[in-house]
Amino acid sequence: MKKLISFLLLCSAACFSDLTLLYTDTFDLDARDKDFTFYRAGEPAQGEPYFYNLARVTVDTPGTYIVRNTSIDYYNYVGQSMTNDWAVAPEDFADSYFYVYTNSFNASQPSLNLFGEDDDGYNTPTNYAGYGDGYMFEISSTLDTNTVYWSLVTSYMPLTELEGTVEILGPQGATLDIQIIPEPTVFSLIALTGCGIIAGRRLSKRKSE
């Protein structure tokens, strides 16, 4: 039997030069997804909820995997208290957050089965000109073949819509099974060869609306 999941490592991608880029996709935290809100672990933020994208993941190759948010393409705070009561600059809302859970995810108990999390771990390139400079996540984890993982993308600030890009690095030739957890009947099981931990829902960009 494969070894059980080992300890979480938080590290820059530069620490793992043998890893390869496996997958690139977008995520979309949308206020219209009423069923996908929760109160994230450790951040009640005056009782306002958070939007999130969620996926169930298993891997066929044990080893190190890196998930990183490399760009924020859109952000929009749709609440009230943060702008009325807090001294928050508009660009502070372009801030992503990432959680990894094992075995199961319960939105009403966001600390249960929590395996890892990251806020601002991504080392933004010096020539990056988009939103979220210095505010995007990067997390490195050692994953096992006998464990079900739940990946969750959300925002640092509550009630914030975010769209962005996620990259996943991992062992060469790895195959992951990803089941996006959407509104009922909208999506089915997705098996991706050499693909990654996050599969965000694609919706049309609203910057032009």
Coordinates of N, CA and C in Angstrom, one line a residue:
M1 N 0.9 -1.2 0.0 CA 0.0 0.0 0.0 C 0.9 1.2 0.0
K2 N 0.4 2.2 -0.7 CA 1.2 3.5 -0.8 C 1.3 4.1 0.6
K3 N 2.3 4.9 0.8 CA 2.4 5.6 2.1 C 1.3 6.6 2.2
L4 N 0.9 6.9 3.5 CA -0.1 7.9 3.7 C 0.5 9.3 3.4
I5 N -0.5 10.2 3.3 CA 0.0 11.6 2.9 C 1.0 12.1 3.9
S6 N 2.0 12.8 3.4 CA 3.1 13.3 4.2 C 2.9 14.8 4.5
F7 N 3.8 15.3 5.3 CA 3.6 16.7 5.8 C 3.6 17.7 4.7
L8 N 2.7 18.7 4.9 CA 2.6 19.8 4.0 C 3.8 20.7 3.9
L9 N 4.3 21.0 2.7 CA 5.4 21.9 2.6 C 4.9 23.2 1.9
L10 N 5.4 24.3 2.4 CA 5.1 25.6 1.8 C 6.5 26.1 1.3
C11 N 6.5 26.3 0.0 CA 7.8 26.5 -0.6 C 7.6 27.2 -2.0
S12 N 8.6 28.0 -2.4 CA 8.5 28.5 -3.8 C 8.8 27.4 -4.8
A13 N 8.2 27.6 -6.0 CA 8.4 26.6 -7.1 C 9.9 26.4 -7.4
A14 N 10.7 27.4 -7.1 CA 12.1 27.3 -7.4 C 12.7 26.2 -6.6
C15 N 12.1 25.7 -5.5 CA 12.7 24.7 -4.7 C 12.5 23.3 -5.4
F16 N 11.7 23.2 -6.4 CA 11.3 22.0 -7.0 C 11.6 22.1 -8.5
S17 N 12.8 22.1 -8.9 CA 13.2 22.3 -10.3 C 12.8 21.1 -11.2
D18 N 12.5 19.9 -10.5 CA 12.2 18.8 -11.3 C 10.7 18.7 -11.6
L19 N 9.9 19.6 -11.1 CA 8.5 19.7 -11.4 C 8.2 20.3 -12.8
T20 N 7.1 19.9 -13.4 CA 6.7 20.4 -14.7 C 5.3 21.0 -14.6
L21 N 5.1 22.0 -15.5 CA 3.8 22.7 -15.5 C 2.8 21.7 -16.1
L22 N 1.7 21.3 -15.4 CA 0.8 20.3 -15.8 C -0.5 20.9 -16.3
Y23 N -0.9 22.1 -15.9 CA -2.2 22.5 -16.1 C -2.4 24.0 -15.9
T24 N -3.2 24.7 -16.7 CA -3.5 26.1 -16.5 C -5.0 26.2 -16.8
D25 N -5.7 26.9 -15.9 CA -7.1 27.1 -16.0 C -7.5 28.4 -15.3
T26 N -8.8 28.7 -15.3 CA -9.3 29.9 -14.7 C -10.2 29.5 -13.5
F27 N -10.3 30.4 -12.5 CA -11.3 30.3 -11.5 C -12.2 31.5 -11.5
D28 N -13.4 31.4 -11.0 CA -14.4 32.5 -11.0 C -15.3 32.4 -9.7
L29 N -15.0 33.4 -8.9 CA -15.9 33.5 -7.6 C -17.0 34.5 -8.0
D30 N -18.2 34.0 -8.0 CA -19.3 34.7 -8.6 C -20.5 34.9 -7.6
A31 N -20.9 36.1 -7.4 CA -22.0 36.3 -6.4 C -23.3 35.6 -6.8
R32 N -23.4 35.2 -8.1 CA -24.6 34.6 -8.6 C -24.7 33.1 -8.1
D33 N -23.6 32.6 -7.7 CA -23.5 31.2 -7.2 C -23.9 31.2 -5.7
K34 N -25.2 31.3 -5.4 CA -25.6 31.5 -4.0 C -25.3 30.3 -3.2
D35 N -25.2 29.1 -3.8 CA -25.0 27.9 -3.0 C -23.5 27.7 -2.6
F36 N -22.6 28.6 -3.2 CA -21.2 28.5 -2.9 C -20.7 29.6 -2.1
T37 N -21.2 29.8 -0.9 CA -20.7 30.7 0.1 C -20.4 30.0 1.4
F38 N -19.4 30.5 2.1 CA -19.2 29.9 3.4 C -18.4 31.0 4.3
Y39 N -18.2 30.7 5.5 CA -17.5 31.6 6.4 C -16.1 30.9 6.6
R40 N -15.1 31.4 6.0 CA -13.9 30.7 5.9 C -13.1 30.7 7.3
A41 N -12.3 29.7 7.4 CA -11.6 29.4 8.7 C -10.8 30.6 9.2
G42 N -11.1 31.0 10.4 CA -10.2 32.1 11.0 C -10.5 33.5 10.6
E43 N -11.5 33.7 9.7 CA -11.8 35.1 9.2 C -13.3 35.4 9.2
P44 N -13.9 35.7 10.3 CA -15.3 36.0 10.3 C -15.7 37.2 9.6
A45 N -14.7 38.2 9.6 CA -14.9 39.5 8.8 C -16.3 40.1 9.0
Q46 N -16.7 40.3 10.2 CA -17.9 41.0 10.5 C -19.1 40.2 10.0
G47 N -19.0 38.9 10.0 CA -20.1 38.0 9.6 C -20.5 37.9 8.2
E48 N -19.6 38.5 7.3 CA -19.9 38.4 5.8 C -19.3 37.1 5.2
P49 N -20.0 36.5 4.3 CA -19.5 35.2 3.8 C -18.6 35.4 2.6
Y50 N -18.0 34.3 2.2 CA -17.1 34.3 1.1 C -17.6 33.4 0.0
F51 N -17.3 33.8 -1.3 CA -17.6 32.9 -2.4 C -16.5 32.0 -2.6
Y52 N -16.7 30.8 -3.2 CA -15.6 29.8 -3.4 C -15.9 28.9 -4.6
N53 N -14.8 28.4 -5.2 CA -14.8 27.3 -6.1 C -14.3 26.1 -5.4
L54 N -14.9 24.9 -5.7 CA -14.5 23.7 -5.0 C -14.3 22.5 -6.0
A55 N -13.3 21.7 -5.8 CA -13.1 20.5 -6.6 C -12.6 19.3 -5.7
R56 N -13.1 18.1 -6.1 CA -12.7 16.9 -5.4 C -11.6 16.3 -6.3
V57 N -10.5 15.9 -5.7 CA -9.3 15.5 -6.4 C -8.7 14.2 -5.9
T58 N -8.3 13.3 -6.8 CA -7.4 12.2 -6.4 C -6.2 12.2 -7.4
V59 N -5.1 11.7 -7.0 CA -3.9 11.6 -7.8 C -3.5 10.2 -8.0
D60 N -2.8 9.9 -9.1 CA -2.3 8.5 -9.4 C -0.8 8.4 -9.2
T61 N -0.2 9.6 -8.9 CA 1.3 9.6 -8.7 C 1.6 10.4 -7.4
P62 N 2.2 9.7 -6.4 CA 2.5 10.5 -5.2 C 3.7 11.4 -5.5
G63 N 3.7 12.5 -4.7 CA 4.8 13.4 -4.9 C 4.4 14.8 -4.6
T64 N 5.2 15.8 -5.0 CA 5.0 17.2 -4.7 C 4.2 17.8 -5.8
Y65 N 3.2 18.6 -5.4 CA 2.3 19.4 -6.4 C 2.3 20.8 -5.9
I66 N 2.4 21.7 -6.8 CA 2.3 23.2 -6.5 C 1.1 23.7 -7.2
V67 N 0.3 24.5 -6.5 CA -0.9 25.2 -7.0 C -0.6 26.7 -6.8
R68 N -0.7 27.5 -7.8 CA -0.4 28.9 -7.7 C -1.4 29.7 -8.5
N69 N -1.8 30.8 -7.9 CA -2.6 31.8 -8.6 C -1.6 32.8 -9.3
T70 N -1.6 32.9 -10.6 CA -0.6 33.7 -11.3 C -1.2 35.0 -11.8
S71 N -2.5 35.2 -11.8 CA -3.0 36.5 -12.2 C -4.4 36.7 -11.6
I72 N -4.8 37.9 -11.4 CA -6.2 38.3 -11.1 C -6.7 39.1 -12.2
D73 N -7.7 38.7 -12.9 CA -8.2 39.4 -14.1 C -9.4 40.3 -13.8
Y74 N -10.1 40.1 -12.7 CA -11.3 40.9 -12.3 C -11.5 40.7 -10.8
Y75 N -12.0 41.9 -10.2 CA -12.4 41.8 -8.8 C -13.5 42.8 -8.5
N76 N -14.3 42.4 -7.6 CA -15.5 43.3 -7.3 C -16.0 43.0 -6.0
Y77 N -16.0 43.9 -5.0 CA -16.6 43.7 -3.7 C -18.0 44.0 -3.8
V78 N -18.9 43.1 -3.4 CA -20.4 43.3 -3.5 C -21.0 43.5 -2.1
G79 N -20.2 43.6 -1.0 CA -20.8 43.8 0.3 C -20.8 45.3 0.7
Q80 N -21.0 45.5 2.0 CA -21.1 46.9 2.5 C -20.1 47.2 3.5
S81 N -19.9 46.4 4.5 CA -19.2 46.7 5.8 C -17.7 47.0 5.5
M82 N -17.1 46.4 4.6 CA -15.7 46.5 4.4 C -15.3 47.9 3.9
T83 N -16.1 48.5 3.0 CA -15.9 49.8 2.5 C -16.4 50.9 3.4
N84 N -17.5 50.6 4.2 CA -18.1 51.6 5.0 C -17.3 51.7 6.4
D85 N -16.9 50.6 6.9 CA -16.3 50.6 8.2 C -14.8 50.3 8.3
W86 N -14.2 49.8 7.2 CA -12.8 49.5 7.2 C -12.0 50.5 6.3
A87 N -10.8 50.7 6.7 CA -9.9 51.5 5.8 C -9.3 50.6 4.8
V88 N -10.0 50.2 3.7 CA -9.6 49.3 2.7 C -9.5 49.9 1.4
A89 N -8.3 49.8 0.8 CA -8.1 50.4 -0.6 C -8.8 49.4 -1.6
P90 N -9.3 49.9 -2.7 CA -10.0 49.1 -3.7 C -9.1 47.9 -4.2
E91 N -7.8 48.1 -4.4 CA -7.0 47.0 -4.9 C -6.8 45.9 -3.8
D92 N -7.1 46.2 -2.6 CA -6.9 45.2 -1.5 C -7.9 44.0 -1.7
F93 N -9.0 44.2 -2.5 CA -9.9 43.2 -2.8 C -9.5 42.2 -3.8
A94 N -8.4 42.5 -4.6 CA -7.8 41.6 -5.6 C -6.9 40.7 -4.9
D95 N -7.4 39.9 -4.0 CA -6.6 39.1 -3.0 C -7.2 37.7 -2.9
S96 N -6.5 36.7 -3.5 CA -7.0 35.3 -3.4 C -6.5 34.5 -2.2
Y97 N -7.2 33.4 -1.9 CA -6.9 32.6 -0.8 C -7.2 31.1 -1.2
F98 N -6.4 30.2 -0.7 CA -6.5 28.8 -1.1 C -6.5 27.9 0.1
Y99 N -7.4 26.9 0.1 CA -7.4 25.8 1.1 C -7.3 24.5 0.5
V100 N -6.7 23.5 1.2 CA -6.7 22.1 0.8 C -7.3 21.3 2.0
Y101 N -8.3 20.5 1.7 CA -8.9 19.6 2.8 C -8.6 18.1 2.4
T102 N -8.6 17.2 3.4 CA -8.5 15.8 3.1 C -9.8 15.1 3.5
N103 N -10.2 14.1 2.7 CA -11.3 13.2 3.0 C -12.7 13.9 2.7
S104 N -13.0 15.1 3.3 CA -14.3 15.7 3.0 C -14.1 17.2 3.4
F105 N -15.0 18.0 2.8 CA -15.1 19.4 3.1 C -16.5 19.7 3.5
N106 N -16.7 20.4 4.7 CA -17.9 20.8 5.2 C -17.9 22.3 5.4
A107 N -18.8 23.0 4.6 CA -18.8 24.4 4.5 C -19.2 25.0 5.9
S108 N -19.9 24.3 6.7 CA -20.3 24.8 8.0 C -19.2 24.6 9.1
Q109 N -18.2 23.8 8.7 CA -17.1 23.5 9.6 C -15.8 23.7 8.9
P110 N -15.4 24.9 8.5 CA -14.3 25.1 7.6 C -12.9 24.8 8.1
S111 N -12.8 24.5 9.4 CA -11.5 24.0 10.0 C -11.4 22.5 10.0
L112 N -12.5 21.8 9.8 CA -12.5 20.3 9.9 C -11.7 19.8 8.6
N113 N -10.8 18.9 8.9 CA -10.0 18.2 7.8 C -9.2 19.2 7.0
L114 N -8.9 20.3 7.6 CA -8.0 21.3 6.9 C -6.6 20.8 6.8
F115 N -6.1 20.7 5.6 CA -4.7 20.1 5.4 C -3.7 21.2 5.1
G116 N -4.1 22.3 4.4 CA -3.1 23.4 4.2 C -3.9 24.6 3.6
E117 N -3.2 25.7 3.7 CA -3.8 27.0 3.2 C -2.7 27.9 2.9
D118 N -3.0 28.9 2.0 CA -2.0 29.9 1.7 C -2.8 31.2 1.2
D119 N -2.2 32.3 1.5 CA -2.7 33.6 1.1 C -1.9 34.3 0.1
D120 N -0.7 34.7 0.4 CA 0.1 35.5 -0.5 C 1.5 34.9 -0.9
G121 N 1.5 33.6 -1.0 CA 2.8 32.9 -1.3 C 3.4 33.0 -2.6
Y122 N 2.6 33.5 -3.6 CA 3.1 33.6 -5.0 C 4.1 34.8 -5.1
N123 N 5.3 34.5 -5.7 CA 6.3 35.5 -5.9 C 6.0 36.2 -7.2
T124 N 5.2 37.3 -7.2 CA 4.8 37.9 -8.4 C 6.0 38.4 -9.2
P125 N 6.1 38.1 -10.5 CA 7.2 38.6 -11.3 C 7.3 40.1 -11.3
T126 N 8.5 40.6 -11.5 CA 8.7 42.1 -11.5 C 8.0 42.8 -12.6
N127 N 7.7 42.1 -13.7 CA 7.1 42.7 -14.9 C 5.5 42.5 -14.8
Y128 N 5.0 42.0 -13.8 CA 3.5 41.7 -13.7 C 2.8 43.1 -13.6
A129 N 1.8 43.3 -14.5 CA 1.1 44.6 -14.5 C -0.4 44.4 -14.2
G130 N -0.8 43.3 -13.7 CA -2.2 43.0 -13.4 C -2.6 43.3 -12.0
Y131 N -3.8 43.0 -11.6 CA -4.3 43.1 -10.3 C -3.7 42.1 -9.4
G132 N -3.7 42.4 -8.1 CA -3.3 41.4 -7.1 C -1.9 41.2 -6.9
D133 N -1.0 42.2 -7.3 CA 0.4 42.1 -7.1 C 0.8 41.9 -5.6
G134 N 1.4 40.7 -5.4 CA 1.7 40.4 -4.0 C 0.6 39.8 -3.2
Y135 N -0.6 39.6 -3.7 CA -1.7 39.1 -3.0 C -2.2 37.8 -3.5
M136 N -1.5 37.0 -4.3 CA -1.9 35.8 -4.8 C -1.3 34.6 -4.1
F137 N -2.0 33.4 -4.1 CA -1.5 32.3 -3.4 C -0.6 31.4 -4.2
E138 N 0.3 30.7 -3.4 CA 1.0 29.6 -4.0 C 1.3 28.6 -2.8
I139 N 0.9 27.3 -3.1 CA 1.1 26.3 -2.0 C 1.7 25.1 -2.6
S140 N 2.6 24.4 -1.9 CA 3.2 23.2 -2.3 C 2.8 22.1 -1.3
S141 N 2.4 21.0 -1.8 CA 1.9 19.9 -0.9 C 2.5 18.6 -1.4
T142 N 2.8 17.7 -0.5 CA 3.1 16.3 -0.9 C 1.8 15.5 -0.8
L143 N 1.4 15.0 -2.0 CA 0.1 14.3 -2.1 C 0.3 12.8 -2.2
D144 N -0.7 12.0 -1.8 CA -0.7 10.6 -1.8 C -1.8 10.0 -2.6
T145 N -1.6 8.8 -3.1 CA -2.6 8.2 -4.0 C -3.8 7.7 -3.3
N146 N -3.8 7.5 -2.0 CA -4.9 6.9 -1.3 C -5.8 7.9 -0.6
T147 N -5.6 9.2 -0.9 CA -6.3 10.2 -0.2 C -7.2 11.0 -1.1
V148 N -8.4 11.4 -0.7 CA -9.2 12.3 -1.4 C -8.9 13.7 -0.9
Y149 N -8.7 14.6 -1.9 CA -8.4 16.0 -1.5 C -9.5 16.9 -2.1
W150 N -9.7 18.0 -1.3 CA -10.7 19.0 -1.7 C -10.0 20.3 -1.8
S151 N -9.9 20.9 -3.0 CA -9.3 22.1 -3.2 C -10.3 23.2 -3.3
L152 N -10.0 24.3 -2.6 CA -11.0 25.4 -2.5 C -10.3 26.7 -2.8
V153 N -10.7 27.5 -3.8 CA -10.3 28.8 -4.1 C -11.3 29.8 -3.6
T154 N -10.8 30.8 -2.8 CA -11.7 31.8 -2.3 C -11.0 33.2 -2.3
S155 N -11.5 34.1 -1.6 CA -10.9 35.5 -1.5 C -10.4 35.7 -0.1
Y156 N -9.5 36.7 0.1 CA -9.1 37.1 1.4 C -10.2 37.9 2.1
M157 N -10.8 38.8 1.3 CA -11.9 39.7 1.7 C -13.2 39.0 1.5
P158 N -14.2 39.2 2.3 CA -15.5 38.6 2.1 C -16.3 39.2 1.0
L159 N -17.3 38.5 0.5 CA -18.2 39.0 -0.5 C -17.5 39.6 -1.7
T160 N -16.4 39.0 -2.1 CA -15.6 39.5 -3.2 C -15.6 38.6 -4.4
E161 N -16.0 39.1 -5.6 CA -16.0 38.3 -6.8 C -14.5 38.4 -7.3
L162 N -14.0 37.3 -7.8 CA -12.6 37.3 -8.3 C -12.6 36.4 -9.5
E163 N -11.9 36.7 -10.5 CA -11.6 35.9 -11.7 C -10.0 35.9 -11.8
G164 N -9.5 34.7 -12.1 CA -8.0 34.7 -12.2 C -7.6 33.4 -12.8
T165 N -6.3 33.2 -12.9 CA -5.6 32.1 -13.5 C -4.9 31.3 -12.5
V166 N -5.0 30.0 -12.6 CA -4.3 29.1 -11.7 C -3.4 28.2 -12.6
E167 N -2.1 28.0 -12.1 CA -1.2 27.0 -12.7 C -0.9 25.9 -11.7
I168 N -0.8 24.7 -12.2 CA -0.4 23.5 -11.3 C 0.8 22.9 -11.9
L169 N 1.8 22.7 -11.0 CA 3.0 21.9 -11.3 C 3.0 20.6 -10.5
G170 N 3.6 19.6 -11.1 CA 3.7 18.3 -10.4 C 4.6 17.4 -11.2
P171 N 4.6 16.1 -10.7 CA 5.5 15.1 -11.4 C 5.2 14.9 -12.8
Q172 N 6.2 14.7 -13.6 CA 6.0 14.4 -15.0 C 5.1 13.2 -15.2
G173 N 4.0 13.4 -16.1 CA 3.1 12.3 -16.4 C 2.1 12.0 -15.4
A174 N 1.9 12.8 -14.4 CA 0.9 12.5 -13.4 C -0.5 12.6 -14.0
T175 N -1.4 11.8 -13.5 CA -2.8 11.8 -13.9 C -3.7 12.1 -12.6
L176 N -4.5 13.1 -12.7 CA -5.4 13.4 -11.6 C -6.8 13.3 -12.0
D177 N -7.7 12.8 -11.2 CA -9.1 12.8 -11.4 C -9.7 14.0 -10.7
I178 N -10.5 14.9 -11.4 CA -11.0 16.1 -10.8 C -12.5 16.1 -11.0
Q179 N -13.2 16.2 -9.9 CA -14.7 16.4 -10.0 C -15.0 17.8 -9.5
I180 N -15.4 18.7 -10.4 CA -15.9 20.0 -10.0 C -17.2 19.9 -9.3
I181 N -17.3 20.7 -8.2 CA -18.5 20.6 -7.4 C -19.3 21.9 -7.7
P182 N -20.3 21.8 -8.6 CA -21.1 23.0 -9.0 C -22.5 22.9 -8.6
E183 N -23.4 23.8 -9.2 CA -24.8 23.6 -9.0 C -25.2 22.2 -9.4
P184 N -26.2 21.6 -8.9 CA -26.6 20.3 -9.3 C -26.9 20.1 -10.8
T185 N -26.4 19.1 -11.3 CA -26.6 18.6 -12.7 C -25.9 19.4 -13.8
V186 N -25.1 20.5 -13.4 CA -24.5 21.3 -14.4 C -23.2 20.6 -14.9
F187 N -22.4 20.0 -14.0 CA -21.2 19.4 -14.4 C -21.1 17.9 -14.0
S188 N -20.3 17.2 -14.7 CA -20.1 15.7 -14.4 C -18.7 15.5 -14.1
L189 N -18.4 14.2 -13.8 CA -17.0 13.9 -13.5 C -16.1 14.1 -14.6
I190 N -14.9 14.7 -14.3 CA -13.9 15.1 -15.3 C -12.6 14.4 -14.9
A191 N -12.1 13.6 -15.9 CA -10.8 12.9 -15.7 C -9.8 13.6 -16.6
L192 N -8.7 14.1 -16.0 CA -7.8 14.9 -16.7 C -6.4 14.2 -16.6
T193 N -5.8 13.9 -17.7 CA -4.5 13.3 -17.6 C -3.4 14.4 -17.6
G194 N -2.5 14.3 -16.6 CA -1.5 15.3 -16.5 C -2.0 16.6 -16.1
C195 N -3.1 16.7 -15.4 CA -3.7 18.0 -15.1 C -3.8 18.1 -13.6
G196 N -4.4 19.2 -13.2 CA -4.1 19.7 -11.8 C -5.2 19.7 -10.8
I197 N -5.0 20.4 -9.7 CA -5.8 20.3 -8.5 C -7.0 21.2 -8.6
I198 N -6.9 22.3 -9.4 CA -8.0 23.2 -9.4 C -8.7 23.1 -10.8
A199 N -10.0 23.2 -10.8 CA -10.7 23.3 -12.0 C -11.8 24.3 -11.7
G200 N -11.6 25.6 -12.1 CA -12.6 26.6 -11.8 C -13.6 26.7 -12.9
R201 N -14.8 27.2 -12.5 CA -15.8 27.4 -13.5 C -15.5 28.6 -14.4
R202 N -15.7 28.4 -15.7 CA -15.5 29.5 -16.6 C -16.8 30.2 -16.9
L203 N -16.8 31.5 -16.6 CA -17.9 32.4 -17.0 C -17.4 33.5 -17.7
S204 N -18.2 34.2 -18.5 CA -17.7 35.3 -19.3 C -17.2 36.4 -18.4
K205 N -16.2 37.1 -18.8 CA -15.6 38.2 -18.0 C -16.7 39.3 -18.0
R206 N -16.7 40.0 -16.8 CA -17.7 41.0 -16.6 C -17.1 42.4 -16.6
K207 N -15.8 42.5 -16.9 CA -15.1 43.8 -16.9 C -15.7 44.7 -18.0
S208 N -16.2 44.1 -19.0 CA -16.7 44.9 -20.1 C -18.2 45.2 -20.0
E209 N -18.9 44.6 -19.0 CA -20.3 44.7 -18.8 C -20.6 46.1 -18.2

